[in-house]
Coordinates of C-alpha atoms and ligand atoms in Angstrom, one line a residue:
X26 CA 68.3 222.1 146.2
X27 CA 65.7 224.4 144.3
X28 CA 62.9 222.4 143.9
X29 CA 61.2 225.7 141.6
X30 CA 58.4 226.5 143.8
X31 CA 58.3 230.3 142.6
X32 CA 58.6 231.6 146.4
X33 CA 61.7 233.4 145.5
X34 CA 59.7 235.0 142.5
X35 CA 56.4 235.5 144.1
X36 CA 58.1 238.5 146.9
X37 CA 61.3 239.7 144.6
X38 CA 60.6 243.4 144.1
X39 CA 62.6 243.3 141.0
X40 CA 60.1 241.3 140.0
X41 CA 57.5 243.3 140.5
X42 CA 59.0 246.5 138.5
X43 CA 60.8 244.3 135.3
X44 CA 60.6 241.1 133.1
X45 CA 62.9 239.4 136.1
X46 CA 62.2 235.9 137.2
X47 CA 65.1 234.6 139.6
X48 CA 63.3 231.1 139.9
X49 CA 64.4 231.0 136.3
X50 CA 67.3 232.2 136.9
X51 CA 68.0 229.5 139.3
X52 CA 66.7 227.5 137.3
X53 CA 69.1 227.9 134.3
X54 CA 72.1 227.4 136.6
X55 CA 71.1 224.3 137.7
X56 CA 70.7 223.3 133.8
X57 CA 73.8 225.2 133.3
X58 CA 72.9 227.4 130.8
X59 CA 75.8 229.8 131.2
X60 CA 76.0 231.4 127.7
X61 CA 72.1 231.9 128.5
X62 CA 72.9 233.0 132.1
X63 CA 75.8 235.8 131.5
X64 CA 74.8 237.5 128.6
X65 CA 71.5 238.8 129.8
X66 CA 70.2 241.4 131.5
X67 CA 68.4 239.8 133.8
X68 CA 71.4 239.0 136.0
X69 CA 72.0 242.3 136.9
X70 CA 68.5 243.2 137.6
X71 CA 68.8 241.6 141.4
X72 CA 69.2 244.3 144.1
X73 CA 70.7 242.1 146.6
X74 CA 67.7 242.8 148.7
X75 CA 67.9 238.6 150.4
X76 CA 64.2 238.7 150.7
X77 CA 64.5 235.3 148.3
X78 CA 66.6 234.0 150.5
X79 CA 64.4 234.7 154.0
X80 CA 62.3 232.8 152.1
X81 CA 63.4 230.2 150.1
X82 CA 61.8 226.6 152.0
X83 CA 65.2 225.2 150.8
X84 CA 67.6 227.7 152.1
X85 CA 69.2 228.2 148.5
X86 CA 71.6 230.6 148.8
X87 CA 70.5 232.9 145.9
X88 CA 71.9 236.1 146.2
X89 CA 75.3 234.1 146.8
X90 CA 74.5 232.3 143.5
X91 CA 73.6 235.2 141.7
X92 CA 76.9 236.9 142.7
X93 CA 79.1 234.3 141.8
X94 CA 77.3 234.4 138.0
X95 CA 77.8 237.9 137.9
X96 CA 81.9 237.4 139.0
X97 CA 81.5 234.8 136.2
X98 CA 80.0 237.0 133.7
X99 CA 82.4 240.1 134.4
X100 CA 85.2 237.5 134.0
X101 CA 84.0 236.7 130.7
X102 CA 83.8 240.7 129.8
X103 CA 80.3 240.8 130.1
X104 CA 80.0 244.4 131.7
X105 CA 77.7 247.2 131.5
X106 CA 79.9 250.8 130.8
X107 CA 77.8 252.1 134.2
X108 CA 78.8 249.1 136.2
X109 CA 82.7 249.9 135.2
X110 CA 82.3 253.3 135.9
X111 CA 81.1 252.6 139.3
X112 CA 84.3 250.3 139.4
X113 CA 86.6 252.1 138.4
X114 CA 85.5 255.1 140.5
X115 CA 86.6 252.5 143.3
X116 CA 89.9 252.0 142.2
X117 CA 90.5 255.4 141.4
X118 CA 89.4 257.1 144.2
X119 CA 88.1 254.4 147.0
X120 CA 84.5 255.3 146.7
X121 CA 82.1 254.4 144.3
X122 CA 80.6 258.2 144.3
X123 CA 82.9 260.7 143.7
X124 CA 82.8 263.3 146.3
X125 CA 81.7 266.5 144.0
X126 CA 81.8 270.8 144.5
X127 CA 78.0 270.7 145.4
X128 CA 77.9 267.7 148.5
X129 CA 81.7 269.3 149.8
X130 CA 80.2 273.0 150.0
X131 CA 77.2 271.0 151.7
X132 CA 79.5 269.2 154.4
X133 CA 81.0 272.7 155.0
X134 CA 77.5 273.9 155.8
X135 CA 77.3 271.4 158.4
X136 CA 81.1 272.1 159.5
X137 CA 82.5 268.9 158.6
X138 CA 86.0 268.4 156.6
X139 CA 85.3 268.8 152.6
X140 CA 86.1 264.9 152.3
X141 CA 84.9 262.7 154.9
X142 CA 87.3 260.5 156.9
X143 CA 88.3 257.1 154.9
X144 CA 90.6 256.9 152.3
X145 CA 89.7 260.4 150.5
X146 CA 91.5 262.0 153.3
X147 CA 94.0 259.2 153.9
X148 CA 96.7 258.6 151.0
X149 CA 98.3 255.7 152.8
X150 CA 94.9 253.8 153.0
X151 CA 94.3 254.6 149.7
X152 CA 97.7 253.2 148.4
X153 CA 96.5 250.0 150.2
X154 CA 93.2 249.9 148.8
X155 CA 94.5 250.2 145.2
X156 CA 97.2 247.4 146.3
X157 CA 94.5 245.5 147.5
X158 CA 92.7 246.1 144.1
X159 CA 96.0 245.2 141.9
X160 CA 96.5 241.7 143.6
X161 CA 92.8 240.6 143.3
X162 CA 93.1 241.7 139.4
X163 CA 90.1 244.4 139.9
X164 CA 92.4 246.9 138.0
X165 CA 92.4 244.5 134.9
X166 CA 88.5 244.3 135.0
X167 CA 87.8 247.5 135.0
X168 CA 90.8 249.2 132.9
Ligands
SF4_214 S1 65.3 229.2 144.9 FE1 64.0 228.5 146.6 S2 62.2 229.9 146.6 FE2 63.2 230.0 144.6 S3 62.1 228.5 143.3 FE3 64.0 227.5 144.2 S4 63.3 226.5 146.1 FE4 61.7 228.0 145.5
SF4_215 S1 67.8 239.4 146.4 FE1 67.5 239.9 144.2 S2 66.4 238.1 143.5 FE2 66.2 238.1 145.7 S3 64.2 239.1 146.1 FE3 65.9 240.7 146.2 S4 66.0 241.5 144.2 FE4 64.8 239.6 144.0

């Protein structure tokens, strides 16, 4: 469907801050460059931001694309030690940020519980969320 008009390009802040071209990113799926495509950078320098796709004339679905290249990629072991840690904060403790000394003595401040209510304050959610994380092989990823 991309027909490489550079639209996608032209308003990606991303873009506008690193060496990132998605139209060439796009580009190199379509030619199926994968060795190209999961060992770089590049392909985790996308924020997610879907301004691409508001305006892509042919309704590519590149963030969708971009996602399923980085499953791909992490599949393949291509992952940055920041990314896992992120991850692995997930399956250890259902956030990605850990909840530290200095934001609990701020909640306290403003007189609510030290953690806040999801899984940090409920053991059998979090049991399920690690279950959840087991099945899908998440653990395996990021172990
Ligand atoms: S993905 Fe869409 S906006 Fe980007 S180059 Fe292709 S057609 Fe143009
Ligand atoms: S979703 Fe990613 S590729 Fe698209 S404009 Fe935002 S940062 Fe750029």
């Amino acid at each position: 469907m991309c027909f490489q008009c550079g639209t996608c390009t032209a308003g990606c802040p991303s873009g506008r801050r690193t060496s990132y071209r998605v139209r060439k990113l796009m580009r190199l799926a379509q030619l199926g460059q994968k060795d190209e495509i999961v060992g770089s950078e590049e392909l985790w320098e996308c924020s997610t931001c879907y301004t691409c796709v508001e305006r892509c004339p042919r309704a590519v679905p590149i963030v969708d694309i971009i996602v399923a290249l980085r499953n791909i990629a992490v599949s393949e072991k291509h992952i940055y030690d920041n990314h896992k840690k992120t991850a692995q904060n997930l399956y250890k403790l259902g956030h990605t940020v850990p909840n530290n000394d200095k934001i609990k003595a701020l909640r306290k401040d403003l007189g609510l519980p030290e953690n806040p209510p999801t899984v940090m304050a409920n053991k059998k959610a979090m049991d399920e969320v690690v279950t959840l994380l087991k099945a899908s092989g998440f653990d395996k990823i990021v172990e």
